[in-house]
Tab-separated table of C-alpha atoms and ligand atoms in Angstrom:
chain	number	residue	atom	x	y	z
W	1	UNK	CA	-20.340	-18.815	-16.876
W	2	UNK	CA	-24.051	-19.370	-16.886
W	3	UNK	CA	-24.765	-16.504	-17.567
W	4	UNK	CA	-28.019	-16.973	-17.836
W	5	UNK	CA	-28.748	-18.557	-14.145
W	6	UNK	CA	-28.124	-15.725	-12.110
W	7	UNK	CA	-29.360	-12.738	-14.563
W	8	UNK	CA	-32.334	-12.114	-12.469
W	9	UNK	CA	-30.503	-11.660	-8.799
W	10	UNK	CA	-29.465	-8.570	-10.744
W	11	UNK	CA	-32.175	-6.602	-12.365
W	12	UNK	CA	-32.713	-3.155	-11.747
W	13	UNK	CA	-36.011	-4.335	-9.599
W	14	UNK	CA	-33.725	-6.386	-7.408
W	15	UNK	CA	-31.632	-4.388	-6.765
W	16	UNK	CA	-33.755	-1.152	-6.083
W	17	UNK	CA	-35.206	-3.449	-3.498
W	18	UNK	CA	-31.725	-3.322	-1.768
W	19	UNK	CA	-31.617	0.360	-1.517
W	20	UNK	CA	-32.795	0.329	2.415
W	21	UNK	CA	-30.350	-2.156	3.284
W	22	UNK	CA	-27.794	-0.848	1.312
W	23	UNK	CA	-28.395	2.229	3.042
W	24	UNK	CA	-28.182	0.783	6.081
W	25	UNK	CA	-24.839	-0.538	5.819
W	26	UNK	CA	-23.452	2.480	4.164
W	27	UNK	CA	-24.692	4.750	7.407
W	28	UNK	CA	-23.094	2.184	9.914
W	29	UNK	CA	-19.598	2.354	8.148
W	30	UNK	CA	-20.234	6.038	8.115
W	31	UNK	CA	-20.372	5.471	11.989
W	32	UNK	CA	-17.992	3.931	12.650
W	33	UNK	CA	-15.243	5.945	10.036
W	34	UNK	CA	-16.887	9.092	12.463
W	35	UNK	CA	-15.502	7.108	15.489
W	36	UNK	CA	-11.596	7.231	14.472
W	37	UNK	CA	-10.564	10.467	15.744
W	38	UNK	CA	-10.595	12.974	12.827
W	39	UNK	CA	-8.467	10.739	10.652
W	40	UNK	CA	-8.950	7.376	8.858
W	41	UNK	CA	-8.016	5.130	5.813
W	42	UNK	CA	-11.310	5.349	3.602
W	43	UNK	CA	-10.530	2.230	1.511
W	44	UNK	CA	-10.322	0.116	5.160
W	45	UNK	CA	-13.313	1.802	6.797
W	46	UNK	CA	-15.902	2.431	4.382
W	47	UNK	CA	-14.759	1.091	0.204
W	48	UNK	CA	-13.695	-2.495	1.280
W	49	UNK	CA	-16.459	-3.323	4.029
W	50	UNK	CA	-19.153	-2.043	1.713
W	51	UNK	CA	-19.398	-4.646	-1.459
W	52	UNK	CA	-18.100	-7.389	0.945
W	53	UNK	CA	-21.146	-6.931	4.120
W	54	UNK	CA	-23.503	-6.715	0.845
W	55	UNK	CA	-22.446	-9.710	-0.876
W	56	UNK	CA	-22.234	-12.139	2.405
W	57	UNK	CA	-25.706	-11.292	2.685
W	58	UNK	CA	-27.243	-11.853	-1.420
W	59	UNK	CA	-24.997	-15.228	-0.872
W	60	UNK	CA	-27.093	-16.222	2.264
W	61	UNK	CA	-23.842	-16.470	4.064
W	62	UNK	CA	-23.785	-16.196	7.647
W	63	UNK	CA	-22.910	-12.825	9.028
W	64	UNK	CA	-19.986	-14.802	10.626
W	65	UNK	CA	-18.528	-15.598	7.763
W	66	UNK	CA	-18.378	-11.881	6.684
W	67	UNK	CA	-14.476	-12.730	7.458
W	68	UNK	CA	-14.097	-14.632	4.511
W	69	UNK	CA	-14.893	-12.081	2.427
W	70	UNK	CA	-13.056	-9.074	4.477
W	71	UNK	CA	-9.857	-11.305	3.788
W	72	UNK	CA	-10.445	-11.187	0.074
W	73	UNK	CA	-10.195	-7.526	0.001
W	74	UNK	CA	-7.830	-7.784	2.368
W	75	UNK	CA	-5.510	-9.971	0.585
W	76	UNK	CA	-6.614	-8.310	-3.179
W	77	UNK	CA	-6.040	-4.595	-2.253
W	78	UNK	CA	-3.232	-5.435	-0.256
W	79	UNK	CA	0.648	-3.807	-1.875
W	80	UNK	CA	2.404	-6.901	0.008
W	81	UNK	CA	0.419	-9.891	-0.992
W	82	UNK	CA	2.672	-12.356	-2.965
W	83	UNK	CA	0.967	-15.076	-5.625
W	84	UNK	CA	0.793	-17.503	-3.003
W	85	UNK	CA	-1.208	-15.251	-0.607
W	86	UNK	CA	-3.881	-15.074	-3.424
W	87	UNK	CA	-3.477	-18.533	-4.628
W	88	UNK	CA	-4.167	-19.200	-0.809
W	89	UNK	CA	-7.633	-16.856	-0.546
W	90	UNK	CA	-8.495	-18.378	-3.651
W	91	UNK	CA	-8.422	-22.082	-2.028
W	92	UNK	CA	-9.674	-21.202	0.860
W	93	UNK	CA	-12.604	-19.116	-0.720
W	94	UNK	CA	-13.491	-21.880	-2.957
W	95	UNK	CA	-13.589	-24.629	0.076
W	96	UNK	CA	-16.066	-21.833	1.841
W	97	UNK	CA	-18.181	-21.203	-1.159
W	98	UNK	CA	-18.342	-25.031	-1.665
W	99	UNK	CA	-19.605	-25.832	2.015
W	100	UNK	CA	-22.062	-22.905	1.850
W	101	UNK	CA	-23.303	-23.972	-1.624
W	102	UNK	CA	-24.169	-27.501	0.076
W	103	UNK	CA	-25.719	-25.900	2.845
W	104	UNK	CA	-27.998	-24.269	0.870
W	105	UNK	CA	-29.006	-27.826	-1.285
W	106	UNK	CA	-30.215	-29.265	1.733
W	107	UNK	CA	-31.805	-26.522	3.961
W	108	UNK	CA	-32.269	-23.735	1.102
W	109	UNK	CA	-32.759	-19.828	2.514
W	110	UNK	CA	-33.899	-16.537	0.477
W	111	UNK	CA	-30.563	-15.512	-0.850
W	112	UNK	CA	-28.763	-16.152	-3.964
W	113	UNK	CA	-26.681	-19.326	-4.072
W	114	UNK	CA	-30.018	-21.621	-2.659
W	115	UNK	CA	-32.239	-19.911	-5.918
W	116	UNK	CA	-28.602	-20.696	-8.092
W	117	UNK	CA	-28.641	-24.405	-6.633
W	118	UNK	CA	-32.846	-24.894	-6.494
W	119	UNK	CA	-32.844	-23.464	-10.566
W	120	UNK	CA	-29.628	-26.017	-11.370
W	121	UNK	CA	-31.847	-28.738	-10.249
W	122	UNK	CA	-34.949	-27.575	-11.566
W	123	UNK	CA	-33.902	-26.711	-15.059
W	124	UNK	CA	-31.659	-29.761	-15.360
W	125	UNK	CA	-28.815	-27.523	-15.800
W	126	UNK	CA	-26.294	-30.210	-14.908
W	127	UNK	CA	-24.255	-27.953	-13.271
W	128	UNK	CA	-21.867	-29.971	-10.394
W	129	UNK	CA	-20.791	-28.237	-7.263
W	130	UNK	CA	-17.334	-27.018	-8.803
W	131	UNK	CA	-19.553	-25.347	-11.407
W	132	UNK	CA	-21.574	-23.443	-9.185
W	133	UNK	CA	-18.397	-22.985	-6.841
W	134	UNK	CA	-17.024	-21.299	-9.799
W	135	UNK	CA	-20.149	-18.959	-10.808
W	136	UNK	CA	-19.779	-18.159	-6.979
W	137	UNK	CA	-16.185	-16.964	-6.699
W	138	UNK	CA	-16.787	-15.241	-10.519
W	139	UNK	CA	-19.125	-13.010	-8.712
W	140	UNK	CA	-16.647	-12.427	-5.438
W	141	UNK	CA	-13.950	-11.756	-8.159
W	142	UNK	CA	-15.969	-9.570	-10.566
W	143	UNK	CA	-17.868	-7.610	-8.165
W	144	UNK	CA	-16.069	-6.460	-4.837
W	145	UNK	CA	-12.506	-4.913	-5.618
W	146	UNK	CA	-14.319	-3.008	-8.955
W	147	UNK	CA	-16.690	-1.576	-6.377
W	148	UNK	CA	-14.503	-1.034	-3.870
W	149	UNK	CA	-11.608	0.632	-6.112
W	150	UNK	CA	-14.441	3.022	-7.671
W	151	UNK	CA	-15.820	3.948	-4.209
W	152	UNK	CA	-11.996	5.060	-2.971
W	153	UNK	CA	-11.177	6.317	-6.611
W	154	UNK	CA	-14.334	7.922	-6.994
W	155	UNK	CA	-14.120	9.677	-3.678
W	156	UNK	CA	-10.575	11.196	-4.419
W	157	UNK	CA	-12.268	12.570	-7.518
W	158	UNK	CA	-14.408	14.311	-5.501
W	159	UNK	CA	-11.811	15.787	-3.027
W	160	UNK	CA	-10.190	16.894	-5.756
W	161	UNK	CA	-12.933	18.575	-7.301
W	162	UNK	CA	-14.752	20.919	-4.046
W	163	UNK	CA	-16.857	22.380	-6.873
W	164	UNK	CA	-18.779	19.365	-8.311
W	165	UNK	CA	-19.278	18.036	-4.691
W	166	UNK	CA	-20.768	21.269	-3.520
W	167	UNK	CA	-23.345	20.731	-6.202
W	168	UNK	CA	-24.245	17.504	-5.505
W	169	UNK	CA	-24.457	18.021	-1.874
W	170	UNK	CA	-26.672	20.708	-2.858
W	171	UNK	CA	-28.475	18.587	-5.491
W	172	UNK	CA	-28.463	15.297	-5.009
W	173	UNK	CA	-30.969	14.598	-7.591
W	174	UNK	CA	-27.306	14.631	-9.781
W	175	UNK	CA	-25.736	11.889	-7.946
W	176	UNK	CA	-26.944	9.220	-10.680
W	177	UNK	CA	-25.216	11.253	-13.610
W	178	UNK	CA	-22.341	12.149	-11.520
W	179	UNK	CA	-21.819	8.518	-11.107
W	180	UNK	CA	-21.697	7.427	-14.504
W	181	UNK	CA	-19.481	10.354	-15.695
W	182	UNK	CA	-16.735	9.059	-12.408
W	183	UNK	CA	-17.197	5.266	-14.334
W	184	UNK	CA	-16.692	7.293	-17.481
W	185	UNK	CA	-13.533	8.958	-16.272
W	186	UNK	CA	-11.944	6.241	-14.164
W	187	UNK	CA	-12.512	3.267	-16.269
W	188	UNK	CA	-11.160	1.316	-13.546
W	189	UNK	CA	-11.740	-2.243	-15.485
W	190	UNK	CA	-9.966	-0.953	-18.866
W	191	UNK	CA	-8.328	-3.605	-19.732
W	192	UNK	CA	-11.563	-6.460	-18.694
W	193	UNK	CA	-12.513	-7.131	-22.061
W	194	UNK	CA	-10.132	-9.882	-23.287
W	195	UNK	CA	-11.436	-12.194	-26.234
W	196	UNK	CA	-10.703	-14.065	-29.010
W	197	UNK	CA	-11.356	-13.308	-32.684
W	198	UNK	CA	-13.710	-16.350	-34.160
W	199	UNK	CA	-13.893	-15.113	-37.639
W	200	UNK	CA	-11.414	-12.816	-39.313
W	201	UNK	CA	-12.629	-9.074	-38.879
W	202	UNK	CA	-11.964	-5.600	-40.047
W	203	UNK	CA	-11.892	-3.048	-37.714
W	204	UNK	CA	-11.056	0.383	-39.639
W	205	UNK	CA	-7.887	-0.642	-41.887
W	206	UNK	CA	-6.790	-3.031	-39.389
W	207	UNK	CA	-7.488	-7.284	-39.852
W	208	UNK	CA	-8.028	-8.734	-36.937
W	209	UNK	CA	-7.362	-12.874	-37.814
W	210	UNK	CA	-9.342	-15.672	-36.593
W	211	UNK	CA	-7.321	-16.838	-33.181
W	212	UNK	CA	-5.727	-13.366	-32.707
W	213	UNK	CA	-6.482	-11.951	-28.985
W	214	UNK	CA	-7.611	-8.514	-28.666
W	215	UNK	CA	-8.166	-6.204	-25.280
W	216	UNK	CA	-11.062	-3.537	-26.277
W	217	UNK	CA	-9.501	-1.019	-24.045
W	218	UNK	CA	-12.942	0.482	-22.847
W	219	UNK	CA	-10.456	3.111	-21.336
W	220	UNK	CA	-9.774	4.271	-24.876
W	221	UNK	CA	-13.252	4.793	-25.988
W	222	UNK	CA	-14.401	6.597	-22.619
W	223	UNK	CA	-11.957	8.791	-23.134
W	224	UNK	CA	-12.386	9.069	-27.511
W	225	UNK	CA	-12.722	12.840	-27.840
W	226	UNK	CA	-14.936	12.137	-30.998
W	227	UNK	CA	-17.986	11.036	-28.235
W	228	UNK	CA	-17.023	12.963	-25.232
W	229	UNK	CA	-16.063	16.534	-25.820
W	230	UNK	CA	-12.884	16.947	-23.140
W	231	UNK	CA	-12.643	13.810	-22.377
W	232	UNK	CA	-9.797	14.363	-19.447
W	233	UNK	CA	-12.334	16.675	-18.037
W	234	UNK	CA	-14.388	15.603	-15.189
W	235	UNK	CA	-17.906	16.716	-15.835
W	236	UNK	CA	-20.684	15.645	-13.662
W	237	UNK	CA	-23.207	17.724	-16.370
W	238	UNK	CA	-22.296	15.955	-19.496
W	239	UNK	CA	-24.255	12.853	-20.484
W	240	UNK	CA	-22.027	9.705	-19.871
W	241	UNK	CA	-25.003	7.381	-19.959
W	242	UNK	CA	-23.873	5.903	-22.849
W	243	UNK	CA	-19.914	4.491	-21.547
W	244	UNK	CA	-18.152	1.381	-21.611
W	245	UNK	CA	-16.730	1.191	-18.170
W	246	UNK	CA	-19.119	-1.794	-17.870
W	247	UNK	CA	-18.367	-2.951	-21.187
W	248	UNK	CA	-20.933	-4.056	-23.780
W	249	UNK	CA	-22.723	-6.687	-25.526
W	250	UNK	CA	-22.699	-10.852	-24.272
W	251	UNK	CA	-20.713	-10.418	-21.304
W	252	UNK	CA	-21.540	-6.947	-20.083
W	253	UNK	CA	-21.141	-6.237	-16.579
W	254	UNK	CA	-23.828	-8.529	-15.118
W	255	UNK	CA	-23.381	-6.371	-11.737
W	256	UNK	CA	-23.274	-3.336	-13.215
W	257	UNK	CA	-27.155	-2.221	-11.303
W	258	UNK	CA	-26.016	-3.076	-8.253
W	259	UNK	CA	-22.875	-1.257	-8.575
W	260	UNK	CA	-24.376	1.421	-9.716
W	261	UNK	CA	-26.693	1.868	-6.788
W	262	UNK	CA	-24.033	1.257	-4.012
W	263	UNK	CA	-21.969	4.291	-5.942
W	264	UNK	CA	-25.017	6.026	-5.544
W	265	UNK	CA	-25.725	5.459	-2.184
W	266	UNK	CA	-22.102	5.988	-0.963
W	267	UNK	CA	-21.768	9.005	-2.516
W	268	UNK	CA	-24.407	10.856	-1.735
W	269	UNK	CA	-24.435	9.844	1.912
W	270	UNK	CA	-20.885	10.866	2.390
W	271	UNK	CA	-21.405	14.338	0.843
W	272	UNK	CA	-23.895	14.627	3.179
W	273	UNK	CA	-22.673	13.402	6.847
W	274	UNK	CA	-19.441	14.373	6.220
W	275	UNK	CA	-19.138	17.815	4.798
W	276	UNK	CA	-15.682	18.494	5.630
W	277	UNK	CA	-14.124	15.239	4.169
W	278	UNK	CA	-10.615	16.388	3.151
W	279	UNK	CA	-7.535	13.968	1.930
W	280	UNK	CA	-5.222	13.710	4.974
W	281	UNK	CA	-1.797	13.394	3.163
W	282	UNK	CA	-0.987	15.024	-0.681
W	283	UNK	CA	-2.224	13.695	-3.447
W	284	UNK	CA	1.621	12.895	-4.164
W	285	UNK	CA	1.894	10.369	-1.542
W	286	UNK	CA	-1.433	8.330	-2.184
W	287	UNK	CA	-0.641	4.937	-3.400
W	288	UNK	CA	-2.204	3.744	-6.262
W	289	UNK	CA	-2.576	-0.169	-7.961
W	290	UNK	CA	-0.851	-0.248	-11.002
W	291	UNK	CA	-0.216	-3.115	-13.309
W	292	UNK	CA	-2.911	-5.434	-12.156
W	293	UNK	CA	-6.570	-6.053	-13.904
W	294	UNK	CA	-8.511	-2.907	-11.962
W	295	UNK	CA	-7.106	0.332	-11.102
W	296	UNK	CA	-7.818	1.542	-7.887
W	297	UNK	CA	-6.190	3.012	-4.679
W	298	UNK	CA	-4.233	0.903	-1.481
W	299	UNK	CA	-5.384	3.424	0.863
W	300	UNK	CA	-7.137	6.739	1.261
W	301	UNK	CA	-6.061	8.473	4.017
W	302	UNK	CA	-8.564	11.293	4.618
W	303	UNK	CA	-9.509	13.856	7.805
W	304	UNK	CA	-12.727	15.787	8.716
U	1	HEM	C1	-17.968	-0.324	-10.546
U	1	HEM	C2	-17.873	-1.594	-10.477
U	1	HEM	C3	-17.712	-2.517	-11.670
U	1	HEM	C4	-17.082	-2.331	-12.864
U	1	HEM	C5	-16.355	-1.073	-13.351
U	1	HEM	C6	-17.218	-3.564	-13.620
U	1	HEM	C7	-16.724	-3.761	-14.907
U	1	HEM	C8	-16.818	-4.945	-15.601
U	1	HEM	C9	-16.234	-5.179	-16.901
U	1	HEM	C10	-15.469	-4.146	-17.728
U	1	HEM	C11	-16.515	-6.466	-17.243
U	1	HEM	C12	-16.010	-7.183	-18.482
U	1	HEM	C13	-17.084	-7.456	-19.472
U	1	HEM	C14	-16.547	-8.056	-20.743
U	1	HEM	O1	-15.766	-9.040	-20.728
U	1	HEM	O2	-16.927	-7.544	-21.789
U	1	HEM	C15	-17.291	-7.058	-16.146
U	1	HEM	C16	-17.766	-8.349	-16.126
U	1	HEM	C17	-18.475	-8.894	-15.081
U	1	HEM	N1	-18.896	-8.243	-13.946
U	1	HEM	FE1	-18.521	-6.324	-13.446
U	1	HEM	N2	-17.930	-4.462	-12.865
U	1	HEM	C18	-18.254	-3.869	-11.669
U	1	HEM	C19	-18.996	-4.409	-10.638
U	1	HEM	C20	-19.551	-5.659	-10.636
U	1	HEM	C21	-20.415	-6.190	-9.595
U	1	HEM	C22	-20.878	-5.443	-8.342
U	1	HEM	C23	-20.726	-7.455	-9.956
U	1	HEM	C24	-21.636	-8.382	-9.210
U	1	HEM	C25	-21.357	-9.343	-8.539
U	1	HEM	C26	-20.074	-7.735	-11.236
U	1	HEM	C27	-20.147	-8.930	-11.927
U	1	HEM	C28	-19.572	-9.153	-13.158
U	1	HEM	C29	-19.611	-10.444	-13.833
U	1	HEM	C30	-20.257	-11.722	-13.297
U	1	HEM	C31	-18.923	-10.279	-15.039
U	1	HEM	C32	-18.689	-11.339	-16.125
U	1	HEM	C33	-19.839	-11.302	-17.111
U	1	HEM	C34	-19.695	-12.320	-18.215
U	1	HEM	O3	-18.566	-12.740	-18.507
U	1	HEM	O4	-20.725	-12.678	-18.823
U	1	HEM	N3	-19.377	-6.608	-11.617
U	1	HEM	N4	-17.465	-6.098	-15.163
């Protein structure tokens, strides 16, 4: 990807400046979860909508189209979807993005894809619509089941731990530790880092040859007892600043800010306006995505 073209949608200044909005939506989900009658499916109601309402807006889509992207999630964090349902979203996602992306050439708005298109053309990037089409759906891919699955993951953590919530309900001023230590202990993206070796490389007694693949599990070193004493131990005190859930060097999470602050935001306002959040069903019965590239939760069935 280029890389380099859509850095700045995601500094830490940007995306603080999203914090009302963010807010915003986060407090009308909270709504209208409040409006089921005592029960309802977290991941549907509150996880999914969240990244998805955000993104249609930094894309300068039309709130109309917020449909496109509800499918996605839809279709992703759905247990029935075959390969040809996604291979489906996919082409239809891509034929979306592409129409919106030439929108935005000829009558360019304040969002995302018109600076992506106006800095293509500008910098003589030479980037042709199925480029930016694919930086586009890159970003829909990388950045709305990750948040989504850490948002439903993150809040069973929380259930499951009464005494850690209490505190941050108390103190919320611990919400942005507490975050990274649930990143730290869910690794949800464990297996992201795929790559190629270039040059032959030792890595403790092992050779790693030119060609070979390799998957860094970043799984494995946020949970290497070596850096983080008890590492099975969910901690919202320790310092887990310094974790790989986001991975590290060239390709680092480029969304991992704005992840970040939605966590944030979710987490503290749902401590907070719902107090007596409780799972719904046992933990036993929860069903959980196994075997795909993120690990995260189908549904989260919870009462108040
Ligand atoms: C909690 C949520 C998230 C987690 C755990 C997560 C994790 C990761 C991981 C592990 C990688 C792989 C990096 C590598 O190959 O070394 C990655 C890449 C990436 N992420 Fe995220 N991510 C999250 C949210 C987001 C969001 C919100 C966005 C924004 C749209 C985003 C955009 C990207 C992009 C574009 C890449 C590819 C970067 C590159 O190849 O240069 N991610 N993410």
């Amino acid at each position: 990807m280029q890389r380099r073209l859509v850095i700045p949608e995601f500094t830490a200044h940007r995306i603080q400046a999203l914090r009302p909005r963010i807010q915003q939506i986060v407090d009308e989900r909270i709504d209208a979860l409040l409006a089921d009658d005592g029960t309802a499916d977290l991941v549907k109601e509150l996880a999914a909508p969240v990244p998805s309402l955000l993104f249609c807006e930094m894309l300068g889509a039309d709130p109309a189209d917020i449909d496109y992207f509800r499918r996605y999630s839809e279709v992703t964090m759905n247990r029935e979807s075959t390969q040809e349902d996604v291979a489906t979203l996919y082409a239809e996602m891509d034929g979306f993005l592409g129409r919106l992306i030439t929108e935005k050439e000829k009558d360019p708005g304040d969002d995302l894809l018109s600076r992506l298109a106006a800095k293509n053309r500008e910098e003589g990037a030479g980037l042709d619509l199925a480029d930016l089409v694919s930086i586009a759906r890159l970003l829909v891919v990388a950045g709305f089941d990750t948040t989504a699955n850490m948002i439903g993951l993150g809040t069973l953590v929380l259930l499951q731990n009464p005494e850690a919530a209490g505190e941050l309900r108390a103190d919320p001023s611990l919400t942005r530790k507490a975050v990274d230590e649930l990143l730290r202990f869910l690794s949800i993206a464990d297996s992201a880092t795929v790559r190629v070796a270039t040059a032959d490389i030792e890595v403790g007694d092992i050779t790693i040859r030119a060609g070979e693949g390799v998957i860094a599990s970043n799984g494995a070193a946020n949970w290497d007892s070596t850096v983080f004493e008890n590492p099975h131990v969910f901690d919202i005190h320790r310092d887990a600043r310094n974790h790989l859930a986001f991975s590290y060097g060239a390709h680092q999470c480029l969304g991992a800010n704005l992840a970040r602050v939605q966590l944030e935001i979710v987490f503290e306002t749902l401590l907070a306006r719902i107090p007596t959040l409780r799972l719904a069903v046992p933990v036993e019965e929860l069903s959980f995505m196994h075997g795909g590239h993120i690990y995260g939760l189908h549904e989260l069935p919870v009462a108040w």
